[in-house]
PDB file of C-alpha atoms in Angstrom:
ATOM      1  CA  UNK A 140      76.478  69.877 119.276  1.00  0.00           C
ATOM      2  CA  UNK A 141      76.348  66.126 119.831  1.00  0.00           C
ATOM      3  CA  UNK A 142      75.221  64.607 123.135  1.00  0.00           C
ATOM      4  CA  UNK A 143      78.709  63.132 123.634  1.00  0.00           C
ATOM      5  CA  UNK A 144      80.411  66.517 123.263  1.00  0.00           C
ATOM      6  CA  UNK A 145      77.856  68.158 125.570  1.00  0.00           C
ATOM      7  CA  UNK A 146      78.409  65.408 128.187  1.00  0.00           C
ATOM      8  CA  UNK A 147      82.195  65.794 127.939  1.00  0.00           C
ATOM      9  CA  UNK A 148      82.026  69.581 128.275  1.00  0.00           C
ATOM     10  CA  UNK A 149      79.694  69.257 131.270  1.00  0.00           C
ATOM     11  CA  UNK A 150      82.061  66.782 132.974  1.00  0.00           C
ATOM     12  CA  UNK A 151      85.106  69.036 132.548  1.00  0.00           C
ATOM     13  CA  UNK A 152      83.108  72.100 133.611  1.00  0.00           C
ATOM     14  CA  UNK A 153      82.026  70.272 136.801  1.00  0.00           C
ATOM     15  CA  UNK A 154      85.601  69.141 137.371  1.00  0.00           C
ATOM     16  CA  UNK A 155      87.292  72.498 136.862  1.00  0.00           C
ATOM     17  CA  UNK A 156      84.782  74.768 138.596  1.00  0.00           C
ATOM     18  CA  UNK A 157      85.101  74.742 142.357  1.00  0.00           C
ATOM     19  CA  UNK A 158      86.893  71.895 144.088  1.00  0.00           C
ATOM     20  CA  UNK A 159      87.612  69.458 141.243  1.00  0.00           C
ATOM     21  CA  UNK A 160      84.637  67.069 141.507  1.00  0.00           C
ATOM     22  CA  UNK A 161      86.253  63.586 141.693  1.00  0.00           C
ATOM     23  CA  UNK A 162      83.026  61.859 140.583  1.00  0.00           C
ATOM     24  CA  UNK A 163      83.890  62.601 136.934  1.00  0.00           C
ATOM     25  CA  UNK A 164      87.323  60.915 137.160  1.00  0.00           C
ATOM     26  CA  UNK A 165      87.891  57.294 136.185  1.00  0.00           C
ATOM     27  CA  UNK A 166      89.317  55.368 139.176  1.00  0.00           C
ATOM     28  CA  UNK A 167      92.538  54.807 137.203  1.00  0.00           C
ATOM     29  CA  UNK A 168      92.710  58.271 135.607  1.00  0.00           C
ATOM     30  CA  UNK A 169      96.205  59.539 134.864  1.00  0.00           C
ATOM     31  CA  UNK A 170      97.343  63.164 134.901  1.00  0.00           C
ATOM     32  CA  UNK A 171     100.713  64.036 133.381  1.00  0.00           C
ATOM     33  CA  UNK A 172     102.658  67.289 133.769  1.00  0.00           C
ATOM     34  CA  UNK A 173     104.101  67.644 130.276  1.00  0.00           C
ATOM     35  CA  UNK A 174     106.805  70.049 131.481  1.00  0.00           C
ATOM     36  CA  UNK A 175     108.314  67.795 134.141  1.00  0.00           C
ATOM     37  CA  UNK A 176     107.054  64.395 133.018  1.00  0.00           C
ATOM     38  CA  UNK A 177     105.591  63.767 136.485  1.00  0.00           C
ATOM     39  CA  UNK A 178     102.575  61.485 136.475  1.00  0.00           C
ATOM     40  CA  UNK A 179      99.762  60.857 138.952  1.00  0.00           C
ATOM     41  CA  UNK A 180      97.442  57.848 138.665  1.00  0.00           C
ATOM     42  CA  UNK A 181      94.184  57.381 140.541  1.00  0.00           C
ATOM     43  CA  UNK A 182      91.692  59.724 142.152  1.00  0.00           C
ATOM     44  CA  UNK A 183      93.609  60.041 145.454  1.00  0.00           C
ATOM     45  CA  UNK A 184      96.990  60.787 143.851  1.00  0.00           C
ATOM     46  CA  UNK A 185      95.434  63.351 141.516  1.00  0.00           C
ATOM     47  CA  UNK A 186      93.632  64.950 144.464  1.00  0.00           C
ATOM     48  CA  UNK A 187      96.892  65.231 146.418  1.00  0.00           C
ATOM     49  CA  UNK A 188      98.626  66.832 143.427  1.00  0.00           C
ATOM     50  CA  UNK A 189      95.814  69.368 143.004  1.00  0.00           C
ATOM     51  CA  UNK A 190      95.816  70.128 146.731  1.00  0.00           C
ATOM     52  CA  UNK A 191      99.564  70.711 146.501  1.00  0.00           C
ATOM     53  CA  UNK A 192      99.125  73.163 143.638  1.00  0.00           C
ATOM     54  CA  UNK A 193      95.986  75.030 144.736  1.00  0.00           C
ATOM     55  CA  UNK A 194      96.449  75.095 148.526  1.00  0.00           C
ATOM     56  CA  UNK A 195     100.045  74.251 149.519  1.00  0.00           C
ATOM     57  CA  UNK A 196     102.337  75.806 146.885  1.00  0.00           C
ATOM     58  CA  UNK A 197      99.756  78.415 145.917  1.00  0.00           C
ATOM     59  CA  UNK A 198      96.533  79.862 147.240  1.00  0.00           C
ATOM     60  CA  UNK A 199      95.082  79.761 143.754  1.00  0.00           C
ATOM     61  CA  UNK A 200      92.124  79.410 141.425  1.00  0.00           C
ATOM     62  CA  UNK A 201      91.470  79.179 137.697  1.00  0.00           C
ATOM     63  CA  UNK A 202      90.194  82.296 135.922  1.00  0.00           C
ATOM     64  CA  UNK A 203      88.927  82.973 132.428  1.00  0.00           C
ATOM     65  CA  UNK A 204      88.434  79.316 131.582  1.00  0.00           C
ATOM     66  CA  UNK A 205      87.629  78.539 127.968  1.00  0.00           C
ATOM     67  CA  UNK A 206      86.606  75.001 127.021  1.00  0.00           C
ATOM     68  CA  UNK A 207      86.826  73.480 123.558  1.00  0.00           C
ATOM     69  CA  UNK A 208      85.006  70.155 123.274  1.00  0.00           C
ATOM     70  CA  UNK A 209      85.218  67.096 121.105  1.00  0.00           C
ATOM     71  CA  UNK A 210      83.990  63.504 120.953  1.00  0.00           C
ATOM     72  CA  UNK A 211      86.927  62.170 123.007  1.00  0.00           C
ATOM     73  CA  UNK A 212      88.702  65.225 124.418  1.00  0.00           C
ATOM     74  CA  UNK A 213      88.134  68.652 125.955  1.00  0.00           C
ATOM     75  CA  UNK A 214      90.758  71.403 126.065  1.00  0.00           C
ATOM     76  CA  UNK A 215      90.811  73.933 128.897  1.00  0.00           C
ATOM     77  CA  UNK A 216      92.623  77.223 128.349  1.00  0.00           C
ATOM     78  CA  UNK A 217      92.799  79.474 131.409  1.00  0.00           C
ATOM     79  CA  UNK A 218      94.916  81.475 133.807  1.00  0.00           C
ATOM     80  CA  UNK A 219      96.133  79.946 137.068  1.00  0.00           C
ATOM     81  CA  UNK A 220      95.877  82.907 139.473  1.00  0.00           C
ATOM     82  CA  UNK A 221      96.912  83.215 143.086  1.00  0.00           C
ATOM     83  CA  UNK A 222      99.541  83.856 145.725  1.00  0.00           C
ATOM     84  CA  UNK A 223     102.758  81.820 145.857  1.00  0.00           C
ATOM     85  CA  UNK A 224     102.616  80.547 149.464  1.00  0.00           C
ATOM     86  CA  UNK A 225     104.815  77.426 149.399  1.00  0.00           C
ATOM     87  CA  UNK A 226     107.804  75.977 147.601  1.00  0.00           C
ATOM     88  CA  UNK A 227     107.330  75.289 143.890  1.00  0.00           C
ATOM     89  CA  UNK A 228     109.904  74.577 141.139  1.00  0.00           C
ATOM     90  CA  UNK A 229     112.712  74.915 143.687  1.00  0.00           C
ATOM     91  CA  UNK A 230     111.529  78.426 144.616  1.00  0.00           C
ATOM     92  CA  UNK A 231     110.644  79.053 148.270  1.00  0.00           C
ATOM     93  CA  UNK A 232     107.382  80.892 148.964  1.00  0.00           C
ATOM     94  CA  UNK A 233     107.561  84.527 147.850  1.00  0.00           C
ATOM     95  CA  UNK A 234     104.058  85.705 148.763  1.00  0.00           C
ATOM     96  CA  UNK A 235     103.788  87.196 145.292  1.00  0.00           C
ATOM     97  CA  UNK A 236     100.653  87.117 143.191  1.00  0.00           C
ATOM     98  CA  UNK A 237     101.076  85.140 139.979  1.00  0.00           C
ATOM     99  CA  UNK A 238      99.096  84.720 136.753  1.00  0.00           C
ATOM    100  CA  UNK A 239     100.311  81.640 134.920  1.00  0.00           C
ATOM    101  CA  UNK A 240      98.949  80.422 131.571  1.00  0.00           C
ATOM    102  CA  UNK A 241      97.435  76.949 131.901  1.00  0.00           C
ATOM    103  CA  UNK A 242      96.267  74.501 129.234  1.00  0.00           C
ATOM    104  CA  UNK A 243      94.905  71.065 130.078  1.00  0.00           C
ATOM    105  CA  UNK A 244      93.903  68.464 127.502  1.00  0.00           C
ATOM    106  CA  UNK A 245      91.406  66.023 129.026  1.00  0.00           C
ATOM    107  CA  UNK A 246      90.736  62.625 127.416  1.00  0.00           C
ATOM    108  CA  UNK A 247      87.193  61.417 128.119  1.00  0.00           C
ATOM    109  CA  UNK A 248      84.955  58.444 127.486  1.00  0.00           C
ATOM    110  CA  UNK A 249      81.231  59.095 127.876  1.00  0.00           C
ATOM    111  CA  UNK A 250      81.701  62.022 130.254  1.00  0.00           C
ATOM    112  CA  UNK A 251      84.389  60.359 132.411  1.00  0.00           C
ATOM    113  CA  UNK A 252      87.894  61.853 132.513  1.00  0.00           C
ATOM    114  CA  UNK A 253      90.428  59.103 131.752  1.00  0.00           C
ATOM    115  CA  UNK A 254      93.591  61.196 131.383  1.00  0.00           C
ATOM    116  CA  UNK A 255      94.857  64.758 131.347  1.00  0.00           C
ATOM    117  CA  UNK A 256      97.976  66.416 130.022  1.00  0.00           C
ATOM    118  CA  UNK A 257      98.734  69.591 131.984  1.00  0.00           C
ATOM    119  CA  UNK A 258     100.687  72.422 130.372  1.00  0.00           C
ATOM    120  CA  UNK A 259     101.653  74.845 133.191  1.00  0.00           C
ATOM    121  CA  UNK A 260     103.922  77.666 132.016  1.00  0.00           C
ATOM    122  CA  UNK A 261     106.729  77.361 134.570  1.00  0.00           C
ATOM    123  CA  UNK A 262     108.826  80.003 132.763  1.00  0.00           C
ATOM    124  CA  UNK A 263     106.039  82.534 133.285  1.00  0.00           C
ATOM    125  CA  UNK A 264     105.874  81.615 136.973  1.00  0.00           C
ATOM    126  CA  UNK A 265     109.647  82.029 137.350  1.00  0.00           C
ATOM    127  CA  UNK A 266     109.589  85.468 135.691  1.00  0.00           C
ATOM    128  CA  UNK A 267     106.877  86.627 138.090  1.00  0.00           C
ATOM    129  CA  UNK A 268     108.578  85.497 141.288  1.00  0.00           C
ATOM    130  CA  UNK A 269     111.974  86.845 140.269  1.00  0.00           C
TER     131      UNK A 269
END
């Protein structure tokens, strides 16, 4: 494995384990929800979006993460797991536990995340909350 790939994998691992370490994000990083087209630019906006997902709409975590690394991108495949505690996708809090497939493609330059495309399976969420 090349040093670049190892550095990229390490950066995404640090970012996705725990509380999303902002030190590996470029100041102008952009995250895009490919389902809705919503876009967040900058460390603060991305942090607010993640807080909304992991603490406000859900009390959630990522489980079973698998990372696939390359010279300029890393792919995360995992399950988003938690309790639905706040409104999401026009559905009021149900209190139900959900397991939603999640894929994120991170674009990196020298171990710094520049962009991410988030694939969150909303249909799976909707099936689980009825």
